XYZ file of C-alpha atoms in Angstrom:
575
model
C -21.427 -21.290 -40.695
C -24.554 -19.213 -41.005
C -24.447 -15.949 -39.188
C -28.018 -16.227 -38.014
C -27.839 -19.799 -36.732
C -27.982 -19.377 -32.938
C -27.784 -23.143 -32.349
C -24.138 -23.133 -33.435
C -21.556 -22.551 -30.687
C -20.541 -18.928 -30.385
C -16.864 -19.782 -30.606
C -14.457 -17.437 -32.202
C -10.775 -17.226 -31.383
C -10.136 -13.996 -33.187
C -6.721 -13.088 -34.521
C -6.149 -9.352 -34.229
C -3.616 -7.835 -36.512
C -1.464 -4.953 -35.461
C -3.592 -1.830 -35.173
C -6.834 -3.504 -34.073
C -8.758 -1.511 -31.497
C -9.218 -4.321 -28.966
C -5.581 -5.293 -29.201
C -4.328 -1.763 -28.736
C -6.756 -0.454 -26.169
C -7.444 -3.270 -23.780
C -4.307 -5.288 -23.249
C -1.970 -4.969 -20.321
C 1.645 -4.014 -20.453
C 4.279 -6.253 -21.918
C 7.440 -6.987 -19.979
C 10.425 -5.953 -22.009
C 14.119 -6.159 -21.211
C 15.305 -2.612 -21.713
C 18.145 -3.076 -22.183
C 19.276 -5.874 -19.840
C 17.126 -8.608 -18.311
C 18.552 -9.768 -14.980
C 18.685 -13.452 -14.215
C 16.410 -14.806 -11.455
C 19.292 -14.634 -8.937
C 20.439 -11.140 -9.977
C 19.800 -8.731 -7.099
C 21.484 -5.667 -8.623
C 18.294 -3.963 -9.773
C 16.183 -4.925 -6.708
C 18.974 -3.780 -4.373
C 19.090 -0.432 -6.163
C 15.342 -0.025 -5.742
C 15.569 -0.932 -2.045
C 18.171 1.805 -1.614
C 15.844 4.306 -3.282
C 12.992 3.297 -0.967
C 15.167 3.646 2.117
C 16.164 7.192 1.132
C 12.582 8.018 0.126
C 11.240 6.881 3.506
C 13.852 8.943 5.347
C 12.995 12.007 3.261
C 9.216 11.795 3.577
C 9.186 11.044 7.292
C 11.844 13.681 7.879
C 9.220 16.221 6.791
C 6.081 14.457 8.011
C 7.085 13.460 11.535
C 7.515 16.994 12.844
C 5.409 18.969 10.370
C 2.656 19.782 12.860
C 5.256 21.243 15.232
C 6.713 23.416 12.463
C 3.300 24.752 11.505
C 2.550 25.554 15.138
C 5.850 27.080 16.234
C 7.168 28.670 13.050
C 4.085 29.490 10.985
C 2.098 30.238 14.161
C -0.966 28.201 13.218
C -3.252 27.186 16.056
C -3.466 23.550 17.109
C -6.672 22.789 15.219
C -5.501 24.466 12.014
C -2.066 22.817 12.006
C -3.566 19.384 12.719
C -6.124 19.812 9.925
C -3.476 20.901 7.407
C -1.209 17.986 8.254
C -4.145 15.580 7.910
C -4.964 16.994 4.470
C -1.330 16.713 3.429
C -1.080 13.138 4.683
C -4.317 12.269 2.911
C -3.031 13.764 -0.320
C 0.216 11.821 -0.114
C -1.725 8.558 0.305
C -4.365 9.176 -2.367
C -1.989 10.469 -5.042
C -0.617 6.899 -5.470
C -3.958 5.901 -6.983
C -3.591 8.559 -9.661
C 0.084 7.781 -10.135
C -0.676 4.076 -10.469
C -3.281 4.718 -13.167
C -0.828 6.889 -15.089
C 1.938 4.296 -14.737
C -0.287 1.421 -15.868
C -1.842 3.250 -18.806
C 0.640 5.839 -20.074
C 4.143 6.244 -18.710
C 5.103 2.907 -17.201
C 6.694 2.514 -13.780
C 10.180 3.737 -14.686
C 9.094 7.081 -16.162
C 6.512 7.591 -13.399
C 9.151 7.073 -10.712
C 11.667 9.316 -12.466
C 9.258 12.233 -12.950
C 7.929 11.792 -9.406
C 11.439 11.865 -7.950
C 12.155 15.104 -9.819
C 8.954 16.710 -8.472
C 9.771 15.280 -5.056
C 13.245 16.824 -5.107
C 11.979 20.211 -6.298
C 9.408 20.229 -3.515
C 12.012 19.346 -0.906
C 14.356 22.058 -2.179
C 11.503 24.584 -2.037
C 10.618 23.529 1.504
C 14.228 23.923 2.632
C 14.753 27.266 0.894
C 11.465 28.637 2.228
C 12.771 28.183 5.766
C 15.716 30.415 4.825
C 13.807 33.175 3.001
C 13.995 36.437 4.950
C 10.587 38.049 5.104
C 9.188 41.346 6.277
C 6.966 42.100 9.195
C 3.380 42.877 8.082
C 3.050 46.624 7.652
C 6.801 47.272 7.778
C 8.682 46.612 4.547
C 12.027 47.729 5.984
C 12.313 45.314 8.893
C 13.745 41.914 8.058
C 12.818 39.176 10.502
C 13.120 35.410 10.688
C 10.187 33.122 9.867
C 9.717 32.261 13.528
C 8.917 35.890 14.378
C 6.461 36.756 11.650
C 5.253 35.042 8.542
C 4.232 36.719 5.310
C 1.624 35.475 2.878
C 4.288 35.063 0.212
C 6.378 32.838 2.457
C 3.404 30.639 3.299
C 2.544 30.331 -0.379
C 6.068 29.133 -1.225
C 6.060 26.682 1.663
C 2.647 25.163 0.933
C 3.331 24.880 -2.805
C 6.546 23.061 -1.963
C 4.661 20.717 0.362
C 2.170 20.041 -2.417
C 5.022 19.063 -4.758
C 6.397 16.769 -2.048
C 2.999 15.058 -1.723
C 2.737 14.642 -5.511
C 6.259 13.301 -5.850
C 6.008 10.984 -2.866
C 2.657 9.660 -4.075
C 4.052 8.945 -7.518
C 7.045 7.080 -6.105
C 4.853 5.175 -3.666
C 2.545 4.055 -6.487
C 5.220 2.493 -8.679
C 8.442 1.721 -6.811
C 7.269 -1.494 -5.128
C 5.690 -3.105 -8.228
C 8.677 -1.945 -10.284
C 10.998 -3.751 -7.883
C 8.881 -6.908 -7.943
C 8.946 -6.880 -11.749
C 12.728 -7.325 -11.640
C 12.114 -10.987 -10.749
C 10.601 -13.642 -12.972
C 7.266 -15.217 -12.048
C 9.056 -18.469 -11.223
C 11.397 -16.809 -8.716
C 8.851 -16.620 -5.909
C 11.267 -17.106 -3.007
C 13.422 -14.115 -3.945
C 10.291 -12.083 -4.610
C 8.976 -12.867 -1.108
C 12.335 -11.818 0.330
C 12.225 -8.570 -1.675
C 8.822 -7.610 -0.273
C 10.098 -8.233 3.242
C 13.205 -6.102 2.765
C 11.189 -3.373 1.065
C 8.956 -3.075 4.101
C 11.961 -3.049 6.414
C 13.428 -0.169 4.376
C 10.201 1.768 4.924
C 10.367 1.215 8.688
C 14.085 2.060 8.806
C 13.322 5.435 7.263
C 10.612 6.058 9.855
C 12.982 5.325 12.753
C 15.977 7.265 11.438
C 13.927 10.347 10.613
C 11.962 10.128 13.855
C 15.157 10.234 15.900
C 18.067 11.972 14.146
C 16.160 14.356 11.865
C 13.600 15.369 14.476
C 16.376 16.045 17.000
C 18.184 18.279 14.490
C 14.991 20.194 13.697
C 14.185 20.901 17.334
C 17.696 21.370 18.751
C 19.810 22.760 15.893
C 17.733 24.495 13.210
C 14.740 23.894 10.965
C 16.632 24.695 7.712
C 19.225 22.025 8.498
C 16.465 19.657 9.592
C 14.793 20.135 6.183
C 18.089 19.995 4.289
C 18.834 16.446 5.459
C 15.640 14.973 3.898
C 16.332 17.062 0.780
C 19.773 15.495 0.433
C 18.219 12.063 0.924
C 15.798 12.489 -1.975
C 18.569 14.009 -4.105
C 20.701 10.925 -3.506
C 17.655 8.740 -4.223
C 17.203 10.401 -7.630
C 20.866 9.964 -8.521
C 20.898 6.358 -7.270
C 17.786 5.506 -9.277
C 19.299 6.924 -12.470
C 22.502 4.931 -11.946
C 20.511 1.708 -12.198
C 18.803 2.583 -15.487
C 20.823 0.125 -17.559
C 19.904 -2.914 -15.438
C 16.155 -2.428 -14.962
C 13.466 -4.549 -16.567
C 10.627 -2.267 -17.641
C 6.997 -2.651 -18.583
C 5.647 -0.781 -21.553
C 1.946 0.078 -21.011
C -0.462 -0.188 -23.929
C -3.856 0.803 -22.586
C -5.952 2.236 -19.793
C -7.073 -0.373 -17.229
C -10.104 1.698 -16.234
C -11.214 1.862 -19.850
C -11.089 -1.920 -20.097
C -13.209 -2.249 -16.937
C -15.811 0.154 -18.285
C -15.910 -1.698 -21.608
C -16.657 -5.011 -19.863
C -19.472 -3.439 -17.827
C -21.012 -1.699 -20.838
C -20.747 -4.792 -23.049
C -22.350 -6.939 -20.337
C -25.357 -4.659 -20.028
C -25.702 -4.328 -23.786
C -26.036 -8.124 -23.992
C -28.171 -8.521 -20.900
C -30.784 -10.578 -22.780
C -28.304 -13.191 -24.050
C -27.671 -16.457 -22.230
C -24.146 -17.331 -21.160
C -22.924 -20.506 -22.925
C -22.170 -23.507 -20.719
C -18.716 -24.031 -22.203
C -15.947 -21.479 -21.837
C -14.647 -22.314 -25.298
C -17.664 -20.613 -26.795
C -16.584 -17.164 -25.648
C -14.379 -14.671 -27.415
C -10.628 -14.677 -26.959
C -7.900 -13.089 -29.015
C -4.666 -14.289 -30.557
C -2.172 -11.531 -31.152
C -0.035 -11.145 -34.208
C 3.109 -9.143 -34.512
C 3.904 -6.973 -37.450
C 5.551 -9.905 -39.178
C 2.336 -11.924 -39.018
C 3.689 -14.491 -36.580
C 1.620 -15.215 -33.510
C 3.559 -14.257 -30.397
C 3.257 -15.409 -26.809
C 0.513 -13.719 -24.826
C -0.641 -14.474 -21.319
C -4.373 -15.081 -21.160
C -6.630 -15.758 -18.183
C -8.749 -18.879 -17.865
C -12.512 -18.407 -17.800
C -14.286 -18.835 -14.448
C -17.969 -19.258 -13.565
C -18.351 -16.764 -10.744
C -19.853 -13.377 -11.643
C -21.333 -15.126 -14.694
C -23.224 -12.017 -15.711
C -19.933 -10.426 -16.782
C -19.261 -13.344 -19.154
C -21.936 -11.880 -21.419
C -19.425 -9.248 -22.482
C -17.473 -11.988 -24.292
C -20.483 -13.518 -26.098
C -20.236 -13.049 -29.839
C -23.585 -11.876 -31.165
C -24.778 -11.811 -34.775
C -23.782 -8.163 -35.117
C -20.255 -9.025 -33.981
C -19.994 -11.547 -36.869
C -20.932 -9.109 -39.598
C -18.210 -8.924 -42.215
C -16.395 -5.718 -43.119
C -17.313 -4.211 -39.767
C -14.620 -3.294 -37.257
C -15.002 -4.881 -33.873
C -16.502 -2.558 -31.256
C -14.589 -2.929 -27.934
C -17.653 -1.529 -26.126
C -19.761 -4.396 -27.452
C -17.380 -7.364 -27.514
C -14.659 -8.034 -24.946
C -12.278 -10.927 -24.482
C -12.393 -13.543 -21.734
C -9.143 -12.113 -20.370
C -10.708 -8.670 -20.032
C -13.698 -10.141 -18.203
C -11.475 -12.152 -15.876
C -9.392 -9.074 -15.051
C -12.504 -7.346 -13.728
C -13.450 -10.486 -11.779
C -10.019 -10.464 -10.129
C -10.638 -6.954 -8.854
C -14.049 -7.956 -7.478
C -12.522 -10.954 -5.682
C -9.839 -8.752 -4.137
C -12.322 -6.297 -2.601
C -13.303 -8.382 0.494
C -9.664 -9.334 1.131
C -8.794 -5.643 0.883
C -11.634 -4.654 3.234
C -10.406 -7.013 5.972
C -7.001 -5.387 5.582
C -8.432 -2.019 6.632
C -9.658 -3.325 10.007
C -6.409 -5.224 10.509
C -4.458 -2.009 9.902
C -6.605 -0.166 12.434
C -5.639 -2.720 15.092
C -2.016 -2.626 13.985
C -1.955 1.179 14.366
C -2.473 0.792 18.138
C 1.279 0.338 18.295
C 1.653 4.038 17.472
C -1.025 5.286 19.875
C -2.480 3.271 22.754
C 0.590 1.030 23.154
C 2.687 4.154 23.745
C 0.127 5.573 26.180
C 0.120 2.275 28.036
C 3.921 2.316 28.186
C 3.993 5.835 29.626
C 1.847 4.622 32.531
C 4.450 1.961 33.365
C 7.897 2.016 34.940
C 10.173 3.017 32.054
C 13.462 2.212 33.828
C 15.258 -0.776 32.328
C 18.726 -1.684 33.628
C 19.146 1.794 35.142
C 18.270 3.433 31.809
C 15.126 5.440 31.143
C 13.445 4.003 28.049
C 10.926 6.282 26.263
C 7.705 4.408 25.548
C 7.825 5.390 21.866
C 11.282 3.838 21.488
C 9.792 0.334 21.709
C 8.743 0.894 18.112
C 12.410 0.362 17.242
C 12.250 -2.998 19.022
C 9.244 -3.914 16.871
C 11.231 -3.212 13.706
C 14.018 -5.473 14.925
C 11.386 -8.117 15.611
C 10.112 -7.838 12.024
C 13.630 -8.643 10.831
C 13.675 -11.585 13.259
C 10.393 -12.874 11.804
C 11.866 -12.585 8.291
C 14.838 -14.677 9.413
C 12.654 -17.198 11.282
C 10.375 -17.742 8.291
C 13.025 -17.906 5.558
C 15.735 -19.769 7.469
C 13.750 -21.980 9.860
C 10.114 -22.405 8.813
C 10.664 -22.848 5.064
C 13.585 -25.330 5.399
C 11.620 -27.257 8.035
C 8.759 -27.601 5.540
C 11.161 -28.980 2.920
C 11.423 -25.697 1.037
C 7.665 -25.456 0.542
C 6.387 -21.896 0.972
C 3.122 -21.135 2.713
C 0.628 -19.669 0.275
C 0.097 -15.933 0.361
C -3.459 -16.306 1.654
C -2.245 -18.621 4.425
C 0.402 -16.120 5.501
C -2.102 -13.261 5.499
C -4.439 -15.394 7.604
C -1.661 -16.042 10.145
C -1.084 -12.296 10.338
C -4.796 -11.621 10.844
C -4.828 -14.157 13.712
C -1.656 -12.833 15.366
C -3.151 -9.345 15.679
C -5.975 -10.906 17.731
C -3.359 -12.464 20.018
C -1.485 -9.135 20.269
C -4.609 -7.188 21.269
C -5.476 -9.871 23.824
C -1.945 -9.746 25.260
C -2.195 -5.977 25.594
C -5.566 -6.330 27.351
C -4.234 -8.902 29.836
C -1.184 -6.738 30.549
C -3.388 -3.710 31.177
C -5.613 -5.713 33.527
C -2.595 -6.803 35.566
C -1.145 -3.283 35.554
C -4.395 -1.731 36.800
C -4.838 -4.408 39.450
C -1.352 -3.873 40.835
C -1.704 -0.091 40.840
C -5.047 -0.174 42.649
C -3.794 -2.680 45.212
C -0.335 -1.317 46.010
C 0.101 1.895 44.038
C 3.013 0.384 42.093
C 3.152 -0.415 38.404
C 4.712 -2.907 36.013
C 7.953 -2.443 34.144
C 7.708 -1.384 30.505
C 9.664 -4.510 29.510
C 6.421 -6.452 29.932
C 5.243 -4.791 26.700
C 7.930 -6.512 24.646
C 5.893 -9.720 24.021
C 2.961 -7.820 22.497
C 5.349 -5.837 20.288
C 6.943 -9.104 19.146
C 3.527 -10.540 18.266
C 2.557 -7.364 16.407
C 5.804 -7.660 14.430
C 4.772 -11.177 13.405
C 1.390 -9.901 12.304
C 3.075 -7.165 10.310
C 5.395 -9.617 8.582
C 2.757 -12.206 7.738
C -0.127 -9.872 6.921
C 0.926 -6.373 5.833
C 4.038 -7.385 3.907
C 2.416 -10.424 2.303
C -0.654 -8.377 1.411
C 1.496 -6.144 -0.797
C 2.959 -9.236 -2.437
C -0.486 -10.825 -2.879
C -2.111 -7.785 -4.478
C 0.806 -7.385 -6.858
C 0.767 -11.064 -7.813
C -3.000 -11.328 -8.307
C -3.392 -8.013 -10.101
C -4.086 -8.082 -13.846
C -1.025 -7.285 -15.911
C -2.468 -3.907 -16.793
C -3.223 -2.961 -13.152
C -0.147 -3.981 -11.130
C 0.505 -0.457 -9.885
C -3.151 0.302 -9.152
C -3.653 -2.822 -7.041
C -0.434 -2.195 -5.132
C -1.603 1.353 -4.423
C -4.895 -0.011 -3.069
C -2.962 -2.359 -0.788
C -1.044 0.614 0.605
C -4.302 2.531 0.966
C -5.376 -0.091 3.538
C -2.789 1.299 5.932
C -4.004 4.889 5.553
C -7.678 3.971 5.929
C -6.824 1.764 8.896
C -5.318 4.753 10.698
C -8.403 6.833 9.938
C -10.621 4.007 11.200
C -8.580 3.738 14.388
C -9.005 7.466 15.002
C -12.755 7.108 14.466
C -13.010 4.132 16.847
C -11.080 5.944 19.579
C -13.320 9.007 19.191
C -16.477 6.907 19.438
C -15.154 4.999 22.473
C -14.232 8.245 24.224
C -17.736 9.635 23.662
C -19.722 6.492 24.468
C -17.701 5.501 27.546
C -18.299 8.926 29.113
C -21.915 9.279 28.028
C -24.438 10.010 30.769
C -21.808 11.203 33.212
C -19.943 7.866 33.301
C -16.600 9.455 34.049
C -13.727 9.068 33.508
C -14.413 6.593 30.659
C -12.179 3.917 29.158
C -9.429 6.243 27.895
C -9.042 9.162 30.323
C -5.957 11.363 30.580
C -4.939 9.370 33.671
C -5.051 5.755 32.521
C -4.935 4.561 36.120
C -8.491 5.839 36.486
C -9.783 4.305 33.247
C -10.176 0.908 31.618
C -7.913 0.706 28.586
C -8.122 -3.057 29.002
C -11.765 -2.856 27.872
C -10.625 -1.009 24.760
C -8.004 -3.655 23.961
C -10.546 -6.442 24.469
C -12.894 -4.635 22.096
C -10.130 -4.389 19.470
C -9.370 -8.081 19.997
C -13.048 -8.925 19.428
C -13.222 -6.798 16.279
C -9.990 -8.350 15.013
C -11.358 -11.835 15.773
C -14.508 -11.103 13.793
C -12.331 -9.698 11.008
C -10.282 -12.924 11.041
C -13.422 -15.058 10.644
C -14.619 -12.883 7.738
C -11.204 -13.176 6.121
C -11.186 -16.973 6.442
C -14.607 -17.122 4.775
C -13.594 -15.077 1.734
C -10.063 -16.497 1.518
C -11.415 -20.067 1.455
C -13.578 -19.162 -1.535
C -10.977 -17.075 -3.326
C -10.026 -18.295 -6.796
C -6.423 -17.589 -7.657
C -5.592 -16.066 -11.004
C -5.049 -18.798 -13.588
C -2.952 -17.820 -16.563
C -2.827 -19.630 -19.904
C 0.116 -19.177 -22.225
C -0.960 -19.342 -25.841
C 1.641 -19.712 -28.566
């Protein structure tokens, strides 16, 4: 072959020996059994991880649920300041997973990331608990010892906020890696158990929310804050010990390169070869065979070449300069097809991810407007007074019912054939439209009855919309975590899972923004009292629910469009 003959196909299947730059820098992590690889039906390691998540959720929510009250009543912050600080802390705890995921994928691996994060988590929780016990002095009087609820010193606040920062770091690190680490305990062929794991993982998260929102909050407000902080501290201490006990049965991934670096290399290489034409045949692009130290070619998962985003394929074109002998390959000039396809996967995931944000904003109504609607209803059920917020517990039970219905009824009815992940997400996107519509109809009936007779509906009429929301949560939110983990490149499992979780945080922020806009617009020009007044009997919350149903319907249509065009990751095993 002549190096300068451009009519010849640009095919090279390069074999990289150990130590080559492209091999070392750009490839994803390898799954290794360290030291024991569980069989597909072995639930010991996944069950251990589920236990850690349950304790983690109890610990985090044990601090988070009542934090704004602590800042207001004990640290004597004003309402605006305490709300702003809690928002910053929440935001930190949800954005740290992105950093933790990058570190796990490129440097430490999931196991080490989780372990270090749990240690930081525990130290932060201990500091938070001890800070509520530290006797401090009244400003200007160094001889008078008082409790934190009477006066707060700068030193005490510093200890408390540093401890909270450690909690956010530790929680973010655990959140970034624990779910993908648990999913990695199953083989790729064990999809049914993997689906079940994602469902139980989500249920563990919700269980922690409920237990901390009832027992822990009651202790904090009725017994003492130090004891209320000590319970979450013990939970995370047990989580650390429990995680370490399972060390011998975990399957671990060993990272070998930065995923962000690989993305940048593909972009740079594409622009450097902007004048070249992409070959018509995928076999004319660069791919790599990998050799071990003994010279034998080992198994390596590669990705099949696709034709969308064709501009990026230029990064894998082998130019004349790439063929020059005695010249090391430049990873910023020549990339493999697998590297290019990894970037394409991320680009395909973006629209699916974006529809998840709007879905999460509708889902978050369960924590806000659903509760407000319930408070305007008759809360007496069978002679018992049922707090409106307690229906959230019913929703969690419904999620477990949906898990049972799908795995024990739907799947066997379909002859053991599982719905695809995109199909399940689509069902969840549709069910949230139904839930918002049900809430709107209920509000219309409630308002009509109140304005006609002054009576109201019983809160039990909210149960159907909570059941539908639970179905949307099971099919959409849980499956979305599974989908992002499954479609993610090998080198970006943790990062993509963190982005899936970020949907939930951004959805809550979007919901807050929508409510603020509705409150302003619906009262503009003296149109009082607006859709969402303090007295819902004077407003039109049904209009708000119909608006959310319309937005969710539009979001469903957008999802169907992108999901129908989505190309699933296609792996090729080369030997």
